[in-house]
């Protein structure tokens, strides 16, 4: 009797659980306007994935771990720190890491933190350590992947480990002015010649070509990407964007077949790229379905279809710009 009673109770619990899941999917189906329960489940999963995970303090610790775990181990057992690291963060996390969204300042903080950690661990440290922070719209909020390192230190420059000390959690170790270590050497700055460059001519550009000694200096600029739909044109910022039914999408999508976070667009060098974010109904570029694991380069006039909803990628001309005597024009 006891075994039969237990089996009946477990079966009852299973039936109640299935009924609750079925009702929840029906409610989600009506909220998201999907035709199937599978589509509703996908939308719920996308919502959970896009929701910021953890507090700002947890995010900072993840940022720290993405840096401090990167180094090279030589056959002799010696550990070498990298001279340059690249960290990617989601657009939603940038202001959680730096209130002003200053990528350069965040990178400087990360460089000091990494160099301090490397010296405490007894690694060989380069004379100059740089950390570049990139905004990747394809990342989900709250996740900071491991940094990519390059330009390692030379084994001969090994720095002896100092006396054991506690490592503070957060940004304290980054901005500690009382550290006994010599100040970190700043990265070499581009040479600017006021007599040949109008100061206003550099305001709209993120960086200038080093050693501008030519009387007519130039720099490469990426074309501005505009997404066109139903006669409306919307510019995409340099940090890229996520397309879908989320409020932050530069193009508005009311169609239920378009996922909440459907596809991501980013700028990579002189190119613009798109990637599907695991949408329910897929993404195509000029009729070819794109793989969600890779970024696909966009050409001028490319037709992006999100679940069959078309958006056209249009570019302003990209190329070489002469800085002398140029001025910044604000386009609305």
mmCIF file of N, CA and C in Angstrom, residues 192-240:
data_model
loop_
_atom_site.group_PDB
_atom_site.id
_atom_site.type_symbol
_atom_site.label_atom_id
_atom_site.label_comp_id
_atom_site.label_asym_id
_atom_site.label_seq_id
_atom_site.Cartn_x
_atom_site.Cartn_y
_atom_site.Cartn_z
ATOM 1 N N UNK A 192 50.421 65.353 -32.948
ATOM 2 C CA UNK A 192 49.506 66.274 -33.622
ATOM 3 C C UNK A 192 50.225 67.597 -33.868
ATOM 4 N N UNK A 193 49.962 68.204 -34.998
ATOM 5 C CA UNK A 193 50.590 69.454 -35.368
ATOM 6 C C UNK A 193 49.512 70.512 -35.520
ATOM 7 N N UNK A 194 49.345 71.401 -34.521
ATOM 8 C CA UNK A 194 48.280 72.405 -34.574
ATOM 9 C C UNK A 194 48.361 73.297 -35.795
ATOM 10 N N UNK A 195 49.559 73.478 -36.336
ATOM 11 C CA UNK A 195 49.681 74.386 -37.476
ATOM 12 C C UNK A 195 49.065 73.805 -38.742
ATOM 13 N N UNK A 196 48.909 72.484 -38.777
ATOM 14 C CA UNK A 196 48.397 71.857 -39.989
ATOM 15 C C UNK A 196 47.034 71.222 -39.809
ATOM 16 N N UNK A 197 46.544 71.085 -38.567
ATOM 17 C CA UNK A 197 45.266 70.423 -38.326
ATOM 18 C C UNK A 197 44.332 71.359 -37.586
ATOM 19 N N UNK A 198 43.174 71.545 -38.109
ATOM 20 C CA UNK A 198 42.143 72.299 -37.424
ATOM 21 C C UNK A 198 41.658 71.484 -36.229
ATOM 22 N N UNK A 199 41.701 72.027 -34.982
ATOM 23 C CA UNK A 199 41.271 71.243 -33.818
ATOM 24 C C UNK A 199 39.877 70.674 -33.973
ATOM 25 N N UNK A 200 38.972 71.400 -34.604
ATOM 26 C CA UNK A 200 37.607 70.903 -34.748
ATOM 27 C C UNK A 200 37.519 69.712 -35.697
ATOM 28 N N UNK A 201 38.549 69.541 -36.512
ATOM 29 C CA UNK A 201 38.499 68.481 -37.516
ATOM 30 C C UNK A 201 38.628 67.097 -36.897
ATOM 31 N N UNK A 202 39.084 67.004 -35.642
ATOM 32 C CA UNK A 202 39.274 65.696 -35.011
ATOM 33 C C UNK A 202 38.129 65.326 -34.084
ATOM 34 N N UNK A 203 37.154 66.174 -33.902
ATOM 35 C CA UNK A 203 36.140 65.935 -32.874
ATOM 36 C C UNK A 203 35.294 64.695 -33.145
ATOM 37 N N UNK A 204 34.998 64.392 -34.371
ATOM 38 C CA UNK A 204 34.099 63.294 -34.667
ATOM 39 C C UNK A 204 34.779 61.969 -34.896
ATOM 40 N N UNK A 205 36.103 61.867 -34.700
ATOM 41 C CA UNK A 205 36.822 60.652 -34.992
ATOM 42 C C UNK A 205 37.365 60.042 -33.711
ATOM 43 N N UNK A 206 37.299 58.701 -33.566
ATOM 44 C CA UNK A 206 37.773 58.072 -32.343
ATOM 45 C C UNK A 206 39.284 58.082 -32.184
ATOM 46 N N UNK A 207 40.036 58.127 -33.255
ATOM 47 C CA UNK A 207 41.504 58.122 -33.154
ATOM 48 C C UNK A 207 42.090 58.682 -34.430
ATOM 49 N N UNK A 208 43.288 59.244 -34.308
ATOM 50 C CA UNK A 208 44.003 59.762 -35.465
ATOM 51 C C UNK A 208 45.143 58.835 -35.832
ATOM 52 N N UNK A 209 45.545 58.874 -37.095
ATOM 53 C CA UNK A 209 46.685 58.096 -37.532
ATOM 54 C C UNK A 209 47.941 58.635 -36.843
ATOM 55 N N UNK A 210 48.805 57.754 -36.228
ATOM 56 C CA UNK A 210 50.010 58.239 -35.552
ATOM 57 C C UNK A 210 50.946 58.979 -36.511
ATOM 58 N N UNK A 211 51.729 59.878 -35.905
ATOM 59 C CA UNK A 211 52.779 60.598 -36.629
ATOM 60 C C UNK A 211 52.228 61.339 -37.845
ATOM 61 N N UNK A 212 51.334 62.280 -37.583
ATOM 62 C CA UNK A 212 50.747 63.059 -38.674
ATOM 63 C C UNK A 212 51.708 64.176 -39.066
ATOM 64 N N UNK A 213 52.683 63.840 -39.885
ATOM 65 C CA UNK A 213 53.684 64.823 -40.274
ATOM 66 C C UNK A 213 53.398 65.370 -41.669
ATOM 67 N N UNK A 214 52.490 64.729 -42.384
ATOM 68 C CA UNK A 214 52.151 65.201 -43.712
ATOM 69 C C UNK A 214 51.383 66.507 -43.598
ATOM 70 N N UNK A 215 51.610 67.412 -44.550
ATOM 71 C CA UNK A 215 50.886 68.678 -44.516
ATOM 72 C C UNK A 215 49.405 68.479 -44.790
ATOM 73 N N UNK A 216 49.043 67.334 -45.308
ATOM 74 C CA UNK A 216 47.636 67.029 -45.569
ATOM 75 C C UNK A 216 47.334 65.631 -45.040
ATOM 76 N N UNK A 217 47.292 65.468 -43.709
ATOM 77 C CA UNK A 217 47.124 64.143 -43.108
ATOM 78 C C UNK A 217 45.774 63.536 -43.458
ATOM 79 N N UNK A 218 45.737 62.215 -43.440
ATOM 80 C CA UNK A 218 44.505 61.494 -43.754
ATOM 81 C C UNK A 218 44.266 60.409 -42.723
ATOM 82 N N UNK A 219 43.042 59.879 -42.714
ATOM 83 C CA UNK A 219 42.716 58.726 -41.892
ATOM 84 C C UNK A 219 41.587 57.965 -42.566
ATOM 85 N N UNK A 220 41.506 56.659 -42.291
ATOM 86 C CA UNK A 220 40.437 55.836 -42.822
ATOM 87 C C UNK A 220 39.224 55.912 -41.896
ATOM 88 N N UNK A 221 38.055 56.015 -42.479
ATOM 89 C CA UNK A 221 36.827 56.047 -41.685
ATOM 90 C C UNK A 221 35.849 55.038 -42.272
ATOM 91 N N UNK A 222 35.089 54.384 -41.391
ATOM 92 C CA UNK A 222 34.083 53.431 -41.834
ATOM 93 C C UNK A 222 32.821 54.169 -42.224
ATOM 94 N N UNK A 223 32.144 53.661 -43.249
ATOM 95 C CA UNK A 223 30.908 54.278 -43.686
ATOM 96 C C UNK A 223 29.829 54.179 -42.624
ATOM 97 N N UNK A 224 28.978 55.160 -42.587
ATOM 98 C CA UNK A 224 27.860 55.154 -41.656
ATOM 99 C C UNK A 224 26.810 54.170 -42.150
ATOM 100 N N UNK A 225 26.339 53.306 -41.274
ATOM 101 C CA UNK A 225 25.328 52.318 -41.645
ATOM 102 C C UNK A 225 23.942 52.872 -41.333
ATOM 103 N N UNK A 226 23.063 52.776 -42.306
ATOM 104 C CA UNK A 226 21.666 53.148 -42.130
ATOM 105 C C UNK A 226 20.791 51.953 -42.483
ATOM 106 N N UNK A 227 19.799 51.708 -41.660
ATOM 107 C CA UNK A 227 18.845 50.639 -41.906
ATOM 108 C C UNK A 227 17.546 51.258 -42.407
ATOM 109 N N UNK A 228 17.085 50.805 -43.562
ATOM 110 C CA UNK A 228 15.907 51.392 -44.191
ATOM 111 C C UNK A 228 14.762 50.386 -44.183
ATOM 112 N N UNK A 229 13.588 50.866 -43.745
ATOM 113 C CA UNK A 229 12.399 50.038 -43.762
ATOM 114 C C UNK A 229 11.164 50.913 -43.930
ATOM 115 N N UNK A 230 10.321 50.539 -44.860
ATOM 116 C CA UNK A 230 9.064 51.257 -45.105
ATOM 117 C C UNK A 230 9.295 52.754 -45.333
ATOM 118 N N UNK A 231 10.376 53.086 -46.067
ATOM 119 C CA UNK A 231 10.651 54.468 -46.387
ATOM 120 C C UNK A 231 11.328 55.259 -45.288
ATOM 121 N N UNK A 232 11.599 54.636 -44.159
ATOM 122 C CA UNK A 232 12.287 55.305 -43.053
ATOM 123 C C UNK A 232 13.721 54.814 -42.954
ATOM 124 N N UNK A 233 14.635 55.741 -42.634
ATOM 125 C CA UNK A 233 16.051 55.423 -42.537
ATOM 126 C C UNK A 233 16.532 55.757 -41.125
ATOM 127 N N UNK A 234 17.190 54.789 -40.498
ATOM 128 C CA UNK A 234 17.677 54.962 -39.131
ATOM 129 C C UNK A 234 19.168 54.651 -39.107
ATOM 130 N N UNK A 235 19.965 55.540 -38.512
ATOM 131 C CA UNK A 235 21.409 55.326 -38.406
ATOM 132 C C UNK A 235 21.727 54.407 -37.229
ATOM 133 N N UNK A 236 22.749 53.570 -37.412
ATOM 134 C CA UNK A 236 23.227 52.686 -36.358
ATOM 135 C C UNK A 236 24.508 53.284 -35.788
ATOM 136 N N UNK A 237 24.589 53.420 -34.472
ATOM 137 C CA UNK A 237 25.748 54.013 -33.822
ATOM 138 C C UNK A 237 26.984 53.146 -33.938
ATOM 139 N N UNK A 238 28.154 53.681 -33.611
ATOM 140 C CA UNK A 238 29.409 52.928 -33.747
ATOM 141 C C UNK A 238 29.487 51.703 -32.848
ATOM 142 N N UNK A 239 28.681 51.667 -31.778
ATOM 143 C CA UNK A 239 28.698 50.511 -30.880
ATOM 144 C C UNK A 239 27.811 49.383 -31.368
ATOM 145 N N UNK A 240 27.165 49.552 -32.535
ATOM 146 C CA UNK A 240 26.302 48.513 -33.051
ATOM 147 C C UNK A 240 24.922 48.554 -32.415
#
